[in-house]
Amino acid sequence: MLPNRYDFREAEPRLARFWELNNVYGYDPAGLGQHFTIDTPPLTVSGQLHIGHCYSYTQADAIARYRRMRGGHVYYPMGFDDNGLATERFVEKTIKHKATEIGRDAFINACLELTQQTEGRFETLWRRLSLSVDWRYRYSSISHEARRVSQWSFIQLYQQGLTYTQFAPTLWCPECQTAIAQAEVNDASLPTRFSTIAFRLPGGGILPIATTRPELLPACVAIFVHPDDPRYRHLIGKTARIDSGAFSGSPELAVPILADELADPSRGSGAVMCCTFGDSTDVRWWHTHHLPLRAAIGRDGHMTGLAGSYAGLTVQQARRRILTYLEETGQIISEETIEHDVGTHERCGTPIEYLHTRQWFIRVLDQKERLLEAGRKIRWHPEHMRIRYEHWVEHLQWDWCISRQRYFGIPFPAWICRACGETMLASLEQLPVDPQTTQPLVACACGSTDFEPEPDVMDTWATSSCTPMIIGRWIDDPAWFAQHFPASLRPQAHDIIRTWAFYTIVKSLYHTNDIPWREVMISGHGLSADRRKLSKSKEHNEVGPMEIMEKESADALRYWATTGRTGADSPLSPENIATGRRLVTKLWNASRFAESRLERFTNGARPAALLPTDRWLLSRLARTIAGATAELDRYEYAAARAEIDRFFWSDLCDNYLELAKARLYSEAGAAHYAAQWTLYQALLAVLKLLAPFLPYITEEIYQGLFRQWDGASSIHLASWPSEQPEWIDTEAEAIGETLLGLLRQVRRYKAERGQSVGAELASLRISGHLQPAQRASLEMAMVDLKSATRAKQIVLEEGAEDGGSQMLKDNELLIEV
Ligand SMILES: [Zn+2]
Ligand SMILES: [Zn+2]
């Protein structure tokens, strides 16, 4: 029995408890048949969840539900990425102290406590949104298992020569005071002062040098010109000078003029200063020309002692002071403001520096071909997202820097021998290990037992890139690993193709020589109503997802989340959410009506006495099932749902229920049963087809009405509607089109006369050249046409084929077909 009304506020939490108590989404690893493993994105634990998260996670959930109904054993764990810079910044903001202020141990404890609380809140929200996760497999990237996998991965890579440490120029965030990877750098275009400085040449004369970074002058080690530039060819090998009393330890700075093809004669004056380091070209020159290292900027973003009296100033302060000094000493030729591309740290927006530091890297630059080939073995949905991956791989400039000078991360499982400098690695049985508190199990090869713990932690991507191996129990359960790796599907957003997708492919190739997943579904971003990205790092005043679900229902929020094409961004749309709510209401009303008409119904084999209207609807239904199934197989959930929506609103509700109404209201007989049977098939199929999108309303109706016949304990464990090719009936579709055409004309006729749809029509005459079979079918459908048009009599007559309709006399309509 369906209750009188559907109140989602009462029903949704109740149904969520029902699923939990009955373990509806429980994964059975021993289940026979196909297993479908989803490599879920572990949520970054860095604040509140916003609707952007609901957007992409709902899309993946719709696929999980579809796969489950298709009979797959769906292994759908949920992860939390709770270490790394994003989490640290969240904790610093919450406790209002920087990590450096409270010390390593206290800070790590604060991180552990806050992430625990936050993950609990996230789980509550996910359950309300109804992600069909098996929560027994919840994992986090700081867990015992994840640390073990992550550290073992590092050890393996070290032993294979795929990771190395070196002192080298590194991308550095002075705000976060850590090295970062190329993938964490965003390009920003900022207005910048472009100053042309006058360097003095020997024997008089000026060499103009344009720069956006005059504060790097104390770090200037050379000036480069193109070897073929006729303006400067004669200067190669000479020395240029500038007065530097205020900003360096000596009254003047003398730098050699060198030649290199990378100096672009068309940029600025064509002569460029090389500082250690202003950009990646400086790094290359420094390498190829064996230039000295002069570090003018320290790890904290302040000027070093090299900057003379400006030591200790920030980069910005030093830039202003040096420009003033150059102006006052007549060493500036010209100035303009230009739009200049600046690399910024994605977490904090601070312009990055290039500092010479010791870091750990994973090799990728010499593996591009292999990485591209792996990308081609994976099926990308939508397909064009593979291009983004390839573009990233092709344009890699740095090996993957994985060390971070931070606190809340997984430590490197390594020590350095104080006697001989060798790196000592932990052994598997020690993992996870904190080298700060644990010693190696054996002495160094040199005999020493005096070790310096590796001070850095690994970047969080070094661990989250192992998620297929973490959920696959890579180290400790080979049978499980064989069953769950490669995973079936990786769902993720497009902005982390260059990080999460790329890094996961790297790790998977290096450790297994295989791809990490067979398919990847890329989601777009759920945007705020005014199309802003709801970035987790920014403040936003958007209504939170819990508020929306309490006001509009989880089903309605999920409806919005599954409306946009796979991979496309969608702004939050109140109209779309309202459409979702209307669909919920319409499903409820249609089901209440069906319940009243399905009294004493027993489901059986297809009746022989189906009317053309029934066969038309079943044919449309068969096409809808086939279409939606094909779209879901291609991960085009929105296209699938659009087909189902169309069938439900138009074919079933607007048309079939009107046409078959009289038969449904009659008490008994073959025609009555045919209509009951057809309605039952169509509505049950619609509910099942919509179950991945609207899990609550479909379950409520299934439990109250259909479970008695269909028999599954939950609609989410019922089987997906099977395709019914034998229902496809082109002849019935043609008759159906004719009937709908007639119905439309009668409705228009009534509307034009201000009559209600249910107003009686005295007579309806249908005229045209009809084939005998057509005529027979139409005659069979007369009962339905009478019911839908409320015509007292319908006459079929032979006549001309002009098309159109005309009023004969009052309330008598002639329609030519
Ligand atoms: Zn930063
Ligand atoms: Zn040693």
GROMACS .gro file of C-alpha atoms in nm, residues 199-200 216-221 239-245 247-255 273 294 306:
model
   27
  199PHE     CA    1   7.367   4.824  -1.775
  200ARG     CA    2   7.695   5.000  -1.850
  216LEU     CA    3   6.637   3.940  -0.866
  217LEU     CA    4   6.925   4.170  -0.968
  218PRO     CA    5   7.135   4.054  -0.669
  219ALA     CA    6   7.100   3.704  -0.814
  220CYS     CA    7   7.198   3.807  -1.168
  221VAL     CA    8   7.475   3.581  -1.293
  239THR     CA    9   8.115   4.235  -1.897
  240ALA     CA   10   7.826   4.469  -1.816
  241ARG     CA   11   7.795   4.659  -1.490
  242ILE     CA   12   7.534   4.829  -1.279
  243ASP     CA   13   7.555   5.033  -0.959
  244SER     CA   14   7.424   4.812  -0.684
  245GLY     CA   15   7.531   4.981  -0.364
  247PHE     CA   16   7.093   4.604  -0.300
  248SER     CA   17   7.409   4.401  -0.291
  249GLY     CA   18   7.713   4.379  -0.075
  250SER     CA   19   7.930   4.568  -0.326
  251PRO     CA   20   7.904   4.906  -0.498
  252GLU     CA   21   7.864   4.751  -0.840
  253LEU     CA   22   7.754   4.428  -0.997
  254ALA     CA   23   7.954   4.294  -1.293
  255VAL     CA   24   7.802   4.020  -1.507
  273MET     CA   25   6.941   3.885  -1.761
  294ARG     CA   26   7.327   3.317  -0.622
  306LEU     CA   27   7.288   3.878  -0.096
   0.00000   0.00000   0.00000
